[in-house]
Coordinates of C-alpha atoms and ligand atoms in Angstrom, one line a residue:
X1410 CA 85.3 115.5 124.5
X1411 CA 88.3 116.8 126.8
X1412 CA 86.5 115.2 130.0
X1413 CA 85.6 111.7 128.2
X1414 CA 89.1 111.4 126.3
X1415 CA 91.0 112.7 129.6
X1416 CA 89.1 109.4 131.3
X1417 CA 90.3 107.3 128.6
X1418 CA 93.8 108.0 129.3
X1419 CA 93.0 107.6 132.7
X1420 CA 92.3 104.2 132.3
X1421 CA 95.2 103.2 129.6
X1422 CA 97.2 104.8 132.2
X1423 CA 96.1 102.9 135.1
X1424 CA 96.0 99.4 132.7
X1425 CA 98.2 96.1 133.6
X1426 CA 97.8 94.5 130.1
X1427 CA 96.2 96.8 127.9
X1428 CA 95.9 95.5 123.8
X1429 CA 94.3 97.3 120.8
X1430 CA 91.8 95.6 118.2
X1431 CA 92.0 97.4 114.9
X1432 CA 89.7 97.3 112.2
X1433 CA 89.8 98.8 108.5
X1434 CA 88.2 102.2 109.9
X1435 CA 92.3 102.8 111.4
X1436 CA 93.3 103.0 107.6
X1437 CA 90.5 105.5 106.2
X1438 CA 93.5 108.5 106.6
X1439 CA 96.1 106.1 104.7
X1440 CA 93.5 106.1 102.0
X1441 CA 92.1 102.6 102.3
X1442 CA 88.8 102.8 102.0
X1443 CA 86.7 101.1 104.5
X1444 CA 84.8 97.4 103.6
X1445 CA 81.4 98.5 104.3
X1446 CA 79.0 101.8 105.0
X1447 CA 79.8 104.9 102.7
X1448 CA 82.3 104.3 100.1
X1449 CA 82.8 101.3 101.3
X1450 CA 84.6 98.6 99.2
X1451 CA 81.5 95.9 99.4
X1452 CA 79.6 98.8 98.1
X1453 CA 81.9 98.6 94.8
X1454 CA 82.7 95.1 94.5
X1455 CA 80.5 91.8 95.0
X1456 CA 82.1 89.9 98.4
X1457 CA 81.0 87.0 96.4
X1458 CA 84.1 87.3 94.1
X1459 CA 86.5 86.7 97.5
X1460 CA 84.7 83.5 97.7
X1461 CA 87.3 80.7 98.5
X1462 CA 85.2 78.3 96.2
X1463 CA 85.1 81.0 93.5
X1464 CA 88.4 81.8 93.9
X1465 CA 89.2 78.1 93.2
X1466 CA 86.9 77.7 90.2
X1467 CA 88.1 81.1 88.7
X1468 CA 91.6 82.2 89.6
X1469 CA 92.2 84.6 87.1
X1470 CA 88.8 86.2 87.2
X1471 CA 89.6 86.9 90.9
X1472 CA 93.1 87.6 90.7
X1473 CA 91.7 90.7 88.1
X1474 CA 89.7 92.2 91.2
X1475 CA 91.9 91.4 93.8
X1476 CA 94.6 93.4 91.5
X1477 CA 92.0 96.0 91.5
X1478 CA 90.7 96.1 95.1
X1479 CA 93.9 95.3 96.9
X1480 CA 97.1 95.6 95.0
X1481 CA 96.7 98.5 93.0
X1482 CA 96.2 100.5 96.3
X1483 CA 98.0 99.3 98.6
X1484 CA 100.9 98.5 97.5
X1485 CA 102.1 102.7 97.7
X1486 CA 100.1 103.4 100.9
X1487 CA 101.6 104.8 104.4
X1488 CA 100.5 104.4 108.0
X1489 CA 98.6 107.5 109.2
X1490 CA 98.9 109.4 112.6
X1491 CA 96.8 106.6 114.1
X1492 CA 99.1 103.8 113.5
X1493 CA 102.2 105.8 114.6
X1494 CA 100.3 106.5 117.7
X1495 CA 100.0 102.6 118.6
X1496 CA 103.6 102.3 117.6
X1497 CA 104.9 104.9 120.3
X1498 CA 102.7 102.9 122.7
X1499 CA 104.0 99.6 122.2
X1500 CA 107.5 101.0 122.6
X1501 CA 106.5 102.7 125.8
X1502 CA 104.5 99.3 127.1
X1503 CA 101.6 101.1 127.3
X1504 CA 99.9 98.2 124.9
X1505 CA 101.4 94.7 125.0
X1506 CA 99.7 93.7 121.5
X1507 CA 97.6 94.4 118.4
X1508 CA 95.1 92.3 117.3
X1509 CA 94.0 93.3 113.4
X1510 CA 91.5 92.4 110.8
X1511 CA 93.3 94.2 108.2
X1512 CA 95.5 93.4 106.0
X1513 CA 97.5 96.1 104.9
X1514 CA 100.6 95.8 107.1
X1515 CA 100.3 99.2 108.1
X1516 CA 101.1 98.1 111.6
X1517 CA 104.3 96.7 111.1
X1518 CA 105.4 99.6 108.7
X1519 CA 104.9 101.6 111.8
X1520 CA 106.7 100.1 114.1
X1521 CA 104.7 97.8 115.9
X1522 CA 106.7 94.3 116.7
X1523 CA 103.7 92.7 118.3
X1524 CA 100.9 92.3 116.0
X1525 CA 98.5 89.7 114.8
X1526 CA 97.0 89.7 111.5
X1527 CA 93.7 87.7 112.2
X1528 CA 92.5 88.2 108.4
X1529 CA 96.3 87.5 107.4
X1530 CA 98.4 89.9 104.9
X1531 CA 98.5 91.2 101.0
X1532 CA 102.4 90.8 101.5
X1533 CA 102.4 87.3 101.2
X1534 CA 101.6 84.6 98.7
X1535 CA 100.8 80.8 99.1
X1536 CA 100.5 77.9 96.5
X1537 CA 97.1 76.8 96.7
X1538 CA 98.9 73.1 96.1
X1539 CA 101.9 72.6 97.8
X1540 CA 101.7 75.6 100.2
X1541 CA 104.9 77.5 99.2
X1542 CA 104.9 80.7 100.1
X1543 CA 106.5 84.0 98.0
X1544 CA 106.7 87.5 98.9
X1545 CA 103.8 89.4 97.2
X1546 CA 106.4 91.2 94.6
X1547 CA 106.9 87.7 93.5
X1548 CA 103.7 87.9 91.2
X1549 CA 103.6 90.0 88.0
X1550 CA 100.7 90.7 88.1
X1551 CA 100.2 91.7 85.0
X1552 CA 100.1 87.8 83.9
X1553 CA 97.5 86.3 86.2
X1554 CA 97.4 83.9 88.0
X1555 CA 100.9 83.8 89.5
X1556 CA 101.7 80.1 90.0
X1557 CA 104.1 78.3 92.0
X1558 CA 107.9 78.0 90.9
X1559 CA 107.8 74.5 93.0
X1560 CA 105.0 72.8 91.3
X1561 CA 102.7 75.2 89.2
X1562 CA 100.3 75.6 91.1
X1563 CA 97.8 78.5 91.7
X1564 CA 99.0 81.3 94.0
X1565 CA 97.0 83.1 96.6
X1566 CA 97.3 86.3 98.5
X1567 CA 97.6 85.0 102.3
X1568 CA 94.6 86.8 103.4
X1569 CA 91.2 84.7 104.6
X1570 CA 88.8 85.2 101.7
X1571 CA 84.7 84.3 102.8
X1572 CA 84.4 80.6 103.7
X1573 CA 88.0 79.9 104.6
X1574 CA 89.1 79.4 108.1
X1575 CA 91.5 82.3 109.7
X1576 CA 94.7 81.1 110.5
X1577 CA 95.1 79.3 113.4
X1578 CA 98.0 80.0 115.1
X1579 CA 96.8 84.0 114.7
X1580 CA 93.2 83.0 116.2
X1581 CA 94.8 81.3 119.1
X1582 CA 97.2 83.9 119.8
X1583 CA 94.0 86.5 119.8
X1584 CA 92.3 84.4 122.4
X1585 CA 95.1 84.6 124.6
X1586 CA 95.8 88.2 124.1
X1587 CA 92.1 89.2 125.3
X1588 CA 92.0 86.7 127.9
X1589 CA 95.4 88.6 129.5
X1590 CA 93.8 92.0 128.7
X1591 CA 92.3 94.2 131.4
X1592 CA 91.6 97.0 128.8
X1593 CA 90.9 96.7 125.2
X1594 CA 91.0 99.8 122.9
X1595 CA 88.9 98.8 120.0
X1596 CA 89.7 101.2 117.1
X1597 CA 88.0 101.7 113.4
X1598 CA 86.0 98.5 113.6
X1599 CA 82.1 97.3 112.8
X1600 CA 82.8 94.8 114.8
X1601 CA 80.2 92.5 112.1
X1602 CA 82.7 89.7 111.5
X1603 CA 83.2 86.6 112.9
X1604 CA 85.1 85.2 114.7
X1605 CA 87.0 88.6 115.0
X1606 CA 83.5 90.6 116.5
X1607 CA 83.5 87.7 119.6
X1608 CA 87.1 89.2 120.5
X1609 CA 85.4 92.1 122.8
X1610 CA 83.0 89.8 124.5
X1611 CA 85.5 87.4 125.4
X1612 CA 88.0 90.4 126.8
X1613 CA 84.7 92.0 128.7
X1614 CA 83.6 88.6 130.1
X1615 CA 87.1 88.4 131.8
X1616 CA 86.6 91.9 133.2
X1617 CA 88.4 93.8 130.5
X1618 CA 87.5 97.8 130.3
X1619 CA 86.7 98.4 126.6
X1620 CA 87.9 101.7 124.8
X1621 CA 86.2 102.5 121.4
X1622 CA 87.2 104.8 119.1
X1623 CA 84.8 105.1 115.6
X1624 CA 83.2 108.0 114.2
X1625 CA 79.8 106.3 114.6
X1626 CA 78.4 103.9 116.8
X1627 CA 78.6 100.2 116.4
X1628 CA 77.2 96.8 117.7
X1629 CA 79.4 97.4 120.8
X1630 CA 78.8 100.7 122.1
X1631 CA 75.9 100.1 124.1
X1632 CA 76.4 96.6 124.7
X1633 CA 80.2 96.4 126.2
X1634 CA 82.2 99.8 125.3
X1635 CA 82.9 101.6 128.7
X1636 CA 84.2 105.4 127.0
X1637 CA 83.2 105.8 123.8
X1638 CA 85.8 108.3 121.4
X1639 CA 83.4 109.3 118.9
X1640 CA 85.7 110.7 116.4
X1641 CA 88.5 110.0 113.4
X1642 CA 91.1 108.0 114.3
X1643 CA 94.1 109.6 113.5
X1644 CA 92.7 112.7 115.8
X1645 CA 91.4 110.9 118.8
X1646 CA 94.7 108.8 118.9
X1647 CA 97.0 111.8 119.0
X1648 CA 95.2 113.6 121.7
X1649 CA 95.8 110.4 123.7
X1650 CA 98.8 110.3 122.8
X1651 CA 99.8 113.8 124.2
X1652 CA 97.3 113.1 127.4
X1653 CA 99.9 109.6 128.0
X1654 CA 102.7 111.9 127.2
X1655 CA 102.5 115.3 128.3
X1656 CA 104.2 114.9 131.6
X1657 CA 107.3 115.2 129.0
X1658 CA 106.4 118.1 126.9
Ligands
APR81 N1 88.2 106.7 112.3 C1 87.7 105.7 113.0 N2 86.8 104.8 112.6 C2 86.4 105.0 111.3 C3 86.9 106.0 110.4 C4 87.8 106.9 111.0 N3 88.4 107.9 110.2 N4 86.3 105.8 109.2 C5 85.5 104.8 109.3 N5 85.5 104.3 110.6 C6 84.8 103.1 111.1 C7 83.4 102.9 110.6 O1 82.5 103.7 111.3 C8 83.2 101.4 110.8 O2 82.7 101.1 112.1 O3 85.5 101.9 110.7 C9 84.6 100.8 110.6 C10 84.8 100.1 109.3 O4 84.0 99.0 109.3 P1 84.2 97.8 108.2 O5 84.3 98.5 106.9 O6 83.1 96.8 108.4 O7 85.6 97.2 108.5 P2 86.0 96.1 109.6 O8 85.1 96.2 110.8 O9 87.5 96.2 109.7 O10 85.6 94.8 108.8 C11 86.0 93.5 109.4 O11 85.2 92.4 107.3 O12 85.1 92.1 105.1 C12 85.8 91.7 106.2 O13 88.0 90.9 106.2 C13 87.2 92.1 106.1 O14 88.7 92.7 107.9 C14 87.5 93.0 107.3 C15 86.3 92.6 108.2

């Protein structure tokens, strides 16, 4: 691994506009369990219940899982190694953006100023009526489902459930990120969702290098991932960080 990883830094070194893509697999070591392969949280919970239809037709039935699923974790949860890593980075320009799927804010609790949240965030709430938005600590969510102070509505978390479109402003900003990038370092991502998963192409088709950091193999390895860091992220991203450091230990 020295050889390959010492390559990768090589070429985050050598980058004019480098961004990272970030997928649930960043937040195993915060204790976030993946969405899908072992343990996964699809393995647990039917998908079907973050329906937007279902959600619409029974709010308090889905505000009971999401409670489950989201709030209950992750509302005491940290950013690991990995996301401190990305932080450091950013501060040193070394990447210009992140581009995440999750929605745990474990970005922006580590620092990062530059981040967007494709699958949007558990922080925040919107009325499904008038579109007023609370803080997530706004709910008691012990009486479900919250509703709006402004006209009663149904709140939900600001996150894209199946069948809803992702928010537009944060898909147009992703486009333009990965159009500017001339090396992507895709981290902790199955790359299976869309439109997220057409991110990598669209970087590679404008002559992007790709960095990919997973403990297994995914849809892009073979296909568009120039080094491939097969390990845990937390690990792979601290030994990059000393390589884009060291000359200052
Ligand atoms: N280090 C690095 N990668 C890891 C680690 C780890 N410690 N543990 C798991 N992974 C990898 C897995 O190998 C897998 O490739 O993280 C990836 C997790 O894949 P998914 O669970 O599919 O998560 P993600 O790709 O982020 O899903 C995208 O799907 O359900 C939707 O909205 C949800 O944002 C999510 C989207």
């Amino acid at each position: 691994m020295d050889d390959i990883i010492e390559r990768a830094a090589d070429m985050i070194r050598s980058a004019k506009y480098a961004v990272a893509f970030t997928g649930a697999g960043i937040s195993v070591n915060s204790g976030i369990p993946t969405f899908r392969g072992e343990g996964g949280i699809w393995n647990e919970v039917d998908p079907n219940y973050f329906n937007l239809e279902f959600f619409h037709r029974k709010p308090a039935l889905t505000w009971q899982i999401i409670k489950q699923v989201f709030y209950d974790k992750l509302t005491n949860v940290k950013p690991n190694k990995a996301h401190f890593v990305l932080s450091v980075m950013e501060q040193r320009a070394t990447i210009k953006s992140i581009i995440t799927q999750n929605i745990d804010h474990l970005h922006q609790d580590a620092g990062n100023k530059n981040v967007i949240e494709l699958h949007g965030t558990y922080k925040r709430l919107i009325c499904t009526k008038c579109s007023t938005e609370y803080g997530y600590r706004f709910a008691d969510l012990n009486f479900l489902p919250p509703t709006c102070i402004v006209c009663r509505g149904i709140l939900k978390p600001d996150f894209v459930f199946f069948n809803e479109p992702l928010p537009e402003e944060a898909i147009n900003n992703a486009f333009e990120e990965v159009k500017k990038a001339d090396l992507l370092l895709i981290i902790g991502t199955r790359a299976e969702v869309h439109p997220a998963n057409t991110l990598p192409q669209i970087a590679k088709e404008k002559g992007a290098k790709i960095i990919e950091i997973n403990v297994s193999k995914t849809l892009l390895t073979d296909y568009i991932t120039d080094i491939f860091l097969k390990g845990d992220a937390s690990n792979v991203m601290e030994q990059l960080c000393t390589l884009l450091t060291c000359e200052e230990h």
